[in-house]
Coordinates of C-alpha atoms and ligand atoms in Angstrom, one line a residue:
X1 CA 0.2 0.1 -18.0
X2 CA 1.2 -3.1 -16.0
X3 CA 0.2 -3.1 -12.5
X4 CA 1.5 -5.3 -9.8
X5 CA -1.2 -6.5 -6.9
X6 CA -0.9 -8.8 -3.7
X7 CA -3.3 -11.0 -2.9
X8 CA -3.5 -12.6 0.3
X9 CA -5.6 -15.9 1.1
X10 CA -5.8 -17.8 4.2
X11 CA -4.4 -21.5 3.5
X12 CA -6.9 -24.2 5.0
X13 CA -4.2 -27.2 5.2
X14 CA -4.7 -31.1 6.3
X15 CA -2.8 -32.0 9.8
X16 CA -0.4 -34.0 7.2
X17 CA -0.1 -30.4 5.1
X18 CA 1.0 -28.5 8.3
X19 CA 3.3 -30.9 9.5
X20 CA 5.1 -30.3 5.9
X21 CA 4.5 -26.6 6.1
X22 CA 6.0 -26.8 9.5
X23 CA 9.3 -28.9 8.1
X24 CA 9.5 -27.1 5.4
X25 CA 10.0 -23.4 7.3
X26 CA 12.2 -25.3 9.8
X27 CA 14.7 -26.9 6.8
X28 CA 14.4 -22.7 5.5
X29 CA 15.4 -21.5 9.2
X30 CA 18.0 -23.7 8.9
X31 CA 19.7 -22.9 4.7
X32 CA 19.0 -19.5 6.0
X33 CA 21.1 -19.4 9.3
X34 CA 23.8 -21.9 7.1
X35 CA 23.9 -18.8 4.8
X36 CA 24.4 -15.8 7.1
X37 CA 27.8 -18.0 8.5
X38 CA 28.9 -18.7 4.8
X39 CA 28.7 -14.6 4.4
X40 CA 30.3 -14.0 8.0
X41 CA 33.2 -16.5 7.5
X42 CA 34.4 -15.9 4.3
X43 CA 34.2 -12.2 5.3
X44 CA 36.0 -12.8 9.0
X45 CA 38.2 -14.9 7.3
X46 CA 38.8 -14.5 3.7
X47 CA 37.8 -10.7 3.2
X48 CA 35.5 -12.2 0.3
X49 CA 32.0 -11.4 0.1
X50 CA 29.9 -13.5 -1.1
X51 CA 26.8 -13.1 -3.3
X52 CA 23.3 -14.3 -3.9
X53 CA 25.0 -15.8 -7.5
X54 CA 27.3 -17.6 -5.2
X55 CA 25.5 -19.1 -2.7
X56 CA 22.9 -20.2 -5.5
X57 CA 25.4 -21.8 -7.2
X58 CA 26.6 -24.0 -4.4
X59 CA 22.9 -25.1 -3.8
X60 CA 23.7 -28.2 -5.5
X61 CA 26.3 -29.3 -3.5
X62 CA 24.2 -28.8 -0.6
X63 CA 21.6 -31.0 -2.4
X64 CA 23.8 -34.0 -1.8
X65 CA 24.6 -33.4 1.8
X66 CA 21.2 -32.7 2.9
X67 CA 18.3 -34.0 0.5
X68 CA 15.6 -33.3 2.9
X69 CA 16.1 -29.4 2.2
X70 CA 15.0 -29.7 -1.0
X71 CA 11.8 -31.7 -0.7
X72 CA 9.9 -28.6 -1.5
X73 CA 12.2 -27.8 -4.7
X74 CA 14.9 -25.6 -5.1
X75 CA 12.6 -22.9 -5.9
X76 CA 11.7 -22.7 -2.4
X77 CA 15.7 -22.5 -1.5
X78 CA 16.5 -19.5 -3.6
X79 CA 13.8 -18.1 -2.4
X80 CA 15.4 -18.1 0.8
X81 CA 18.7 -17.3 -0.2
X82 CA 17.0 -14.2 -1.8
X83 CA 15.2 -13.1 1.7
X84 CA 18.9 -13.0 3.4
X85 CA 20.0 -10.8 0.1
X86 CA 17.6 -8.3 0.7
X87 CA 18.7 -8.6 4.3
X88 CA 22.4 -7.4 3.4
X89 CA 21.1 -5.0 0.9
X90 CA 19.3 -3.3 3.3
X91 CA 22.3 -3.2 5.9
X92 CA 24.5 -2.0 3.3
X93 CA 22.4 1.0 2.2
X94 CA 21.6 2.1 5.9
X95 CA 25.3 2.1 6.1
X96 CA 26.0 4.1 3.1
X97 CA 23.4 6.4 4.6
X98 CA 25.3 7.2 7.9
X99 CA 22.9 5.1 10.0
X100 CA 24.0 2.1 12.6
X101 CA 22.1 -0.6 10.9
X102 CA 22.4 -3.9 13.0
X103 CA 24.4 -6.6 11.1
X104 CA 21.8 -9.4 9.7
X105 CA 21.0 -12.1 12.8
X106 CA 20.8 -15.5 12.6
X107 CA 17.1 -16.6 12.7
X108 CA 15.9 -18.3 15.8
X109 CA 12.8 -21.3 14.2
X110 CA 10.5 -20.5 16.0
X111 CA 10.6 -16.9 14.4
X112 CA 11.2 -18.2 11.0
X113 CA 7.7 -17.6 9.8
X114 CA 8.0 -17.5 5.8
X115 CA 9.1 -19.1 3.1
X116 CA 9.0 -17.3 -0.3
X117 CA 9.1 -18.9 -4.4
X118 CA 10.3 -16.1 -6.7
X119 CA 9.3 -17.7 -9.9
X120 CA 6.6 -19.7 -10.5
X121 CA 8.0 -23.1 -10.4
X122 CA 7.6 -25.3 -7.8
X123 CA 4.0 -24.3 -7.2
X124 CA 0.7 -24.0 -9.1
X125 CA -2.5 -22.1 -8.9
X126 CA -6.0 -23.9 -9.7
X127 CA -8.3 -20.8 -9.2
X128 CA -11.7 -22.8 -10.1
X129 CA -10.5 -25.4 -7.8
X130 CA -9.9 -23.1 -5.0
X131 CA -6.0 -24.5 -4.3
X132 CA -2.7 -23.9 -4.0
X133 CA -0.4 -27.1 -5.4
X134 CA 3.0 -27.1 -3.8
X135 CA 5.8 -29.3 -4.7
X136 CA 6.6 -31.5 -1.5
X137 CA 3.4 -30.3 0.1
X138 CA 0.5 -31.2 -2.0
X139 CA -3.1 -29.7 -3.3
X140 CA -3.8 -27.3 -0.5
X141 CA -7.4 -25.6 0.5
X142 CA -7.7 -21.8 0.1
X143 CA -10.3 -19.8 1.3
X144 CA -11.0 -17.3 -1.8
X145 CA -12.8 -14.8 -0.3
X146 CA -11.8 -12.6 -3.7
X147 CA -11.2 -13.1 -6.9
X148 CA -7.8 -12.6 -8.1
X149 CA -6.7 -10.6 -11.0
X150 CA -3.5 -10.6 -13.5
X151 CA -0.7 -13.5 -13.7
X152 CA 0.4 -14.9 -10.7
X153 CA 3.8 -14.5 -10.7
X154 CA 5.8 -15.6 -7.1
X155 CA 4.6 -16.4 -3.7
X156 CA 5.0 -16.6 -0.1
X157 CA 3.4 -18.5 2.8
X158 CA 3.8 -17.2 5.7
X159 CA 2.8 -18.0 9.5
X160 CA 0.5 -16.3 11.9
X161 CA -0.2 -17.7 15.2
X162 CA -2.1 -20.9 14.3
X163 CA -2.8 -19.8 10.9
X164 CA -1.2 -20.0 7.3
X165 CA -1.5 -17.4 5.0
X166 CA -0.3 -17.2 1.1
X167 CA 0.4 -14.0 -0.7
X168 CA 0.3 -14.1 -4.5
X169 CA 1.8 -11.4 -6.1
X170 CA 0.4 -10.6 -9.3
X171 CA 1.5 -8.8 -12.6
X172 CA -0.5 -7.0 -15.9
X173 CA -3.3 -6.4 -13.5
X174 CA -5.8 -4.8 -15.4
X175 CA -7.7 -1.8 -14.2
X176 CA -11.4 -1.0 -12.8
X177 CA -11.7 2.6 -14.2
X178 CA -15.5 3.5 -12.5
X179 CA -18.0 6.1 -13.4
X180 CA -16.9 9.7 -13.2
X181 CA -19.0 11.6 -10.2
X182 CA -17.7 15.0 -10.8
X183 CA -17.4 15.2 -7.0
X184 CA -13.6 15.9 -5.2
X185 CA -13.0 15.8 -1.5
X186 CA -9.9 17.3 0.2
X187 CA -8.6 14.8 3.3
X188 CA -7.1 15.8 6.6
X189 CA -5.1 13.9 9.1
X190 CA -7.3 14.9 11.9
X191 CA -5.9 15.6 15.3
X192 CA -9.3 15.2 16.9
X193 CA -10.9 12.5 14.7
X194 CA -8.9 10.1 12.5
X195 CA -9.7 11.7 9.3
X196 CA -11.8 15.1 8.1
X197 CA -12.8 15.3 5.0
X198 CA -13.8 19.1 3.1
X199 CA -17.9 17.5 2.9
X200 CA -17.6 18.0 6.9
X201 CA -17.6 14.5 7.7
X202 CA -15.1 13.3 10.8
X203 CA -14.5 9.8 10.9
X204 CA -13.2 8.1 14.0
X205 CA -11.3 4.8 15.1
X206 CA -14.3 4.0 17.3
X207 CA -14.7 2.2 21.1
X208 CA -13.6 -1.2 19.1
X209 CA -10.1 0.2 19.3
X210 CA -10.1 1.5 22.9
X211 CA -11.8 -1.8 23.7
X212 CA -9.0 -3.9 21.9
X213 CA -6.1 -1.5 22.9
X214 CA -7.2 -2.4 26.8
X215 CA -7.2 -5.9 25.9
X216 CA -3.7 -5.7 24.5
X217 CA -2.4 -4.3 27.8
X218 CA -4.6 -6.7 29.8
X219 CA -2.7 -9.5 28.3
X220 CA 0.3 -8.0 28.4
X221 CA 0.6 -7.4 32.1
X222 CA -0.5 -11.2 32.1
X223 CA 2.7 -12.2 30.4
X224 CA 4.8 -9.9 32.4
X225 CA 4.4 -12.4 35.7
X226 CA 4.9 -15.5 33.9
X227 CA 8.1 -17.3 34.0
X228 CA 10.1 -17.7 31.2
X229 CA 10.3 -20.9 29.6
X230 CA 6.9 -22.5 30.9
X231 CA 3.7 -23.6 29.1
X232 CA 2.0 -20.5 30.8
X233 CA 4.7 -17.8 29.2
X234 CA 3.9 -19.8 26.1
X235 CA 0.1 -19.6 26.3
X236 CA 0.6 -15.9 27.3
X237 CA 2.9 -15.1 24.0
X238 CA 0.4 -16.4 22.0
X239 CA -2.0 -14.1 23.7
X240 CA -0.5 -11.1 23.1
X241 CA 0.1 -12.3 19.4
X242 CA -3.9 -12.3 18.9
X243 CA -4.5 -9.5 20.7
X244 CA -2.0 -7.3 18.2
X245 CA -3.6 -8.9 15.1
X246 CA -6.8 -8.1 16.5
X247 CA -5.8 -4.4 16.7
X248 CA -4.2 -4.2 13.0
X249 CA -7.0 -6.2 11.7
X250 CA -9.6 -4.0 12.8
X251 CA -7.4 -0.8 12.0
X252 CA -7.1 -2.1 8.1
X253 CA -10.8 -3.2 7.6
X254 CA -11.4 0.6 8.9
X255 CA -9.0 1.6 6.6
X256 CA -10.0 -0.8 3.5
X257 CA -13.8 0.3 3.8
X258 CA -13.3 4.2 3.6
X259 CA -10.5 4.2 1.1
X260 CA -13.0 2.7 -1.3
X261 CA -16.0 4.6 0.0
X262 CA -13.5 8.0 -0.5
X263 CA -12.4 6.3 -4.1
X264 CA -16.1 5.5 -5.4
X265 CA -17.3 8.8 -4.8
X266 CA -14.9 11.4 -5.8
X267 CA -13.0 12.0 -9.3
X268 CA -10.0 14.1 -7.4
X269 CA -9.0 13.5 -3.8
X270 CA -6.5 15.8 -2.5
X271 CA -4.2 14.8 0.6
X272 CA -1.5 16.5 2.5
X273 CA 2.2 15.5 1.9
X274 CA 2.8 14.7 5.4
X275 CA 6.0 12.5 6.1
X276 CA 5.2 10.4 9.0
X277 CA 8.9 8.8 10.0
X278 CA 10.0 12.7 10.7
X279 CA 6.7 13.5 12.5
X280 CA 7.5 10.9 14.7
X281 CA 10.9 11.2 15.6
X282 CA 11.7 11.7 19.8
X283 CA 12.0 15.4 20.3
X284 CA 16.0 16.2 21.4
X285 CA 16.2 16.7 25.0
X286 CA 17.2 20.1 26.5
X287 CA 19.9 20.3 29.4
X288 CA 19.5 23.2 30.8
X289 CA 22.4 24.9 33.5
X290 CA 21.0 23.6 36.6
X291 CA 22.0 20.3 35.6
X292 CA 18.6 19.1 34.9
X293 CA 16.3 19.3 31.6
X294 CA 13.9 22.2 30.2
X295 CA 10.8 21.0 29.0
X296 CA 10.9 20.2 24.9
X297 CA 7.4 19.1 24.4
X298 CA 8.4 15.1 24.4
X299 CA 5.3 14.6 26.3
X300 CA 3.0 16.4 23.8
X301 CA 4.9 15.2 21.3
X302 CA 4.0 11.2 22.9
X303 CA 0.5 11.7 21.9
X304 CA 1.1 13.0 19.4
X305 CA 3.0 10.6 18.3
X306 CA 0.5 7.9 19.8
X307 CA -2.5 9.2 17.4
X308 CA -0.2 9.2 14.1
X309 CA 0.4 5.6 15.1
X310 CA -2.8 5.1 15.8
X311 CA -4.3 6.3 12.7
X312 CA -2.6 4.1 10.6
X313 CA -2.4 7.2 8.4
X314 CA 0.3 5.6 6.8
X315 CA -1.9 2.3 5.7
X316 CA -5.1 4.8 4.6
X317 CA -2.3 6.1 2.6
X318 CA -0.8 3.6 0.7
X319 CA -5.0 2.0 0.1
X320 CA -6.2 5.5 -1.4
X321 CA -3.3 5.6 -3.9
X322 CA -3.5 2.2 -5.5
X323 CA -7.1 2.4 -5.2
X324 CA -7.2 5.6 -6.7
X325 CA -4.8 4.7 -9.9
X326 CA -7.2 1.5 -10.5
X327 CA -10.3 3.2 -10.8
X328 CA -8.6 5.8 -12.6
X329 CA -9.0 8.5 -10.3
X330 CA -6.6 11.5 -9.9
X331 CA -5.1 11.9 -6.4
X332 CA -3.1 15.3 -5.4
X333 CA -0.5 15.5 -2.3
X334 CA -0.8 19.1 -1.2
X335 CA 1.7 20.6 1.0
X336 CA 0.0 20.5 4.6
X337 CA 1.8 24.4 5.5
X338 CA -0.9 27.0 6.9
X339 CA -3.8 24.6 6.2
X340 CA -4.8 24.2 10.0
X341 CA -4.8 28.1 10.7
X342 CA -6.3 29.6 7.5
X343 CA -10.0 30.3 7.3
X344 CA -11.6 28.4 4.4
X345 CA -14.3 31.2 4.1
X346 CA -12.0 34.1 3.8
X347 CA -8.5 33.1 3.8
X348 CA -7.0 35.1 6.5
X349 CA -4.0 32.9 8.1
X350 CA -3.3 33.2 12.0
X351 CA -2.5 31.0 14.6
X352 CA -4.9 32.8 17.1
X353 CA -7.8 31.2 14.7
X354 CA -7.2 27.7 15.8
X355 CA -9.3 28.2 19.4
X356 CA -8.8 24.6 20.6
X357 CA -7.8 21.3 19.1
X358 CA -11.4 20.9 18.0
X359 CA -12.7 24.7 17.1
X360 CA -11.6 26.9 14.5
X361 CA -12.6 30.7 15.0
X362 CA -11.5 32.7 12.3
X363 CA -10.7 36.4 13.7
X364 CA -11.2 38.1 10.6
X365 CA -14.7 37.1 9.4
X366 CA -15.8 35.5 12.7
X367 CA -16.0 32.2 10.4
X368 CA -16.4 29.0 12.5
X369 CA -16.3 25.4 12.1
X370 CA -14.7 22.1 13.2
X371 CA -10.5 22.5 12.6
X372 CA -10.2 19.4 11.2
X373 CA -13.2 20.3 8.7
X374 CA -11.5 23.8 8.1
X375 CA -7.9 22.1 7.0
X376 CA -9.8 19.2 5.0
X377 CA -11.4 22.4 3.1
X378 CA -7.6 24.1 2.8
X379 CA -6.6 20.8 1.4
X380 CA -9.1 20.7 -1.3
X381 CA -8.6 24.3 -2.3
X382 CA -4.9 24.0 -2.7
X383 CA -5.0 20.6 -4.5
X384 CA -7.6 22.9 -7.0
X385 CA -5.0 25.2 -7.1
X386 CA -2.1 22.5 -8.3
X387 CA -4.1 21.0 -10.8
X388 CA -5.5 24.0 -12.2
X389 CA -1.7 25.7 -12.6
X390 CA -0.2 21.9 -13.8
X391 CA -2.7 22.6 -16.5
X392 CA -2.1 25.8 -17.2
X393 CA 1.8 25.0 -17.8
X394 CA 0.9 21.7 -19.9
X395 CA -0.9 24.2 -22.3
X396 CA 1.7 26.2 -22.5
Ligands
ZN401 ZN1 -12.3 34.1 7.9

């Protein structure tokens, strides 16, 4: 089976490098922005839409006007053209969907922070040599903190604060399988800790988040009195910008480390099929006849909401499932109903049993134990249950 994997390595460039880097995304902002008004006038004016084939085709026109685009290769350009394609793609499904989907914007440069080659010309990999060869650019340093695996097959750089950043995406990336352990685990969303497992352990984001999260607002309410425009707003933005990748980058090592602790030691993890976007939707308000609103639990619902976000349930997700299918473990979404108010021991299902957030107290055997612990041991037992019937009707 071929397997696709991203690899991401921070780019270590010369000041020459980054001032090419730097011209490059600019001369992008620019084809980019030239592209969106193609699509908008000959739609305003024409009724014709215009296509990714198009626009790609009149790239060497553009060549003539304005050689310095094309410095990096043209590659780079259609790479570009591609990124504002995906753009109207995605407008055009939200609007077959029903939704109010903005219409693509024009990209301001200082927000341009990407530029993308979706085939491998124009750029080469030297792995032993630790660098990234780009056309127009030149040899450039990577830190490879990782080997990489499979064929490199496109690439982006990308900007971050200070720093550049290339992500390789790689095909036919062949798997790890690892040891079987005969052990399985079921895995809760807790609403007390971050996670639960069924072997009793809660894991938890820890002070580093509270301690980062009050950093974040710190610097935040700094920006808020600066005046917009000068060197101090500036310094301020950039601020916050660190202070966010702090948070995420702390949240995903979390994540990363117990995705492949939970992967090493258990042959079948079971999760629950939880669908975060509708978990987190704004409860409806409630007008009630005085003229004013009934409660509807928004405010519950906030932190709610809050700790979902918070988990990064959605990240833990996504890291269990791809490192799951390369060690060749087999990973079971369970649906999530009943699982916080049934007792594991005995199985009888009532609401009264969930005492508190924290405490389950079962009120037909007296069983007790942490709730987050009791659903993470549901879990389990239902994803049992799946596999065991899946099997039952393959034999069949
Ligand atoms: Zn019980």
């Amino acid at each position: 089976m071929s397997r696709c994997r991203t690899y991401r390595y921070l780019l270590q460039p010369t000041s020459r490098q980054l001032t090419g880097l730097e011209r490059l995304c600019l001369g992008q902002c620019e084809l980019y922005n030239a592209a969106l008004e193609e699509r908008r006038g000959a739609w305003a004016w024409e009724r014709r839409s215009v296509s990714y084939v198009d626009q790609c085709r009149t790239l060497t026109e553009t060549r003539e006007v304005r050689p310095d685009l094309f410095d990096c290769g043209l590659t780079v350009c259609r790479g570009t053209l591609m990124r504002l394609e995906w753009a109207f793609a995605a407008f055009y499904r939200r609007c077959r969907s029903g939704e109010t989907p903005g219409y693509p914007r024009f990209k301001a440069a200082s927000r341009f922070d990407s530029v993308q080659w979706e085939d491998t010309k124009g750029w080469g990999l030297e792995t032993e040599a630790k660098r990234l060869r780009l056309m127009g650019i030149g040899s450039v340093k990577l830190r490879m903190h990782r080997p990489l695996r499979g064929t490199p097959k496109a690439i982006t750089v990308s900007r971050q604060g200070h720093r550049w950043w290339v992500s390789i995406r790689c095909a036919e990336v062949p798997a790890q399988p690892l040891p079987a352990t005969g052990q399985s685990v079921g895995i809760d969303l807790g609403v007390c800790a971050l996670v639960a497992t069924s072997d009793g352990e809660l894991v938890s984001e820890g002070r580093f988040a509270k301690k980062a999260k009050d950093r974040l607002a710190g610097v935040q309410r700094a920006l808020a009195t600066k005046h917009r425009g000068s060197m101090h707003r500036r310094r301020a933005c950039e601020a916050v910008g660190r202070a966010h990748r702090k948070v995420t980058n702390k949240r995903k090592d979390l994540a990363h480390q117990l995705s492949r602790r939970l992967v090493n030691e258990h042959d079948l993890i079971v999760l629950e099929a939880l669908k975060v976007p509708q978990m987190s939707r704004r409860p409806k308000p409630r007008p009630n006849a005085k003229g004013g609103f009934d409660r509807n639990g928004a405010r519950a619902k906030a932190g709610l909401n809050r700790s979902i976000a918070d988990a990064g349930w959605g990240m833990l997700r996504s890291m269990l499932v791809y490192k799951a299918e390369d060690a060749g473990r087999e990973l079971i979404a369970v649906d999530p109903r009943h699982t916080s108010t049934r007792c594991a021991a005995c199985g009888h299902t009532e609401s009264e049993n969930r005492v508190s957030q924290a405490v389950f107290q079962c009120r037909g055997c007296g069983h007790q134990d942490h709730a987050d612990v009791n659903a993470a041991r549901n879990i389990l037992r239902a994803g049992r249950a799946q596999r065991a019937s899946a099997r039952a009707g393959s034999r069949n």
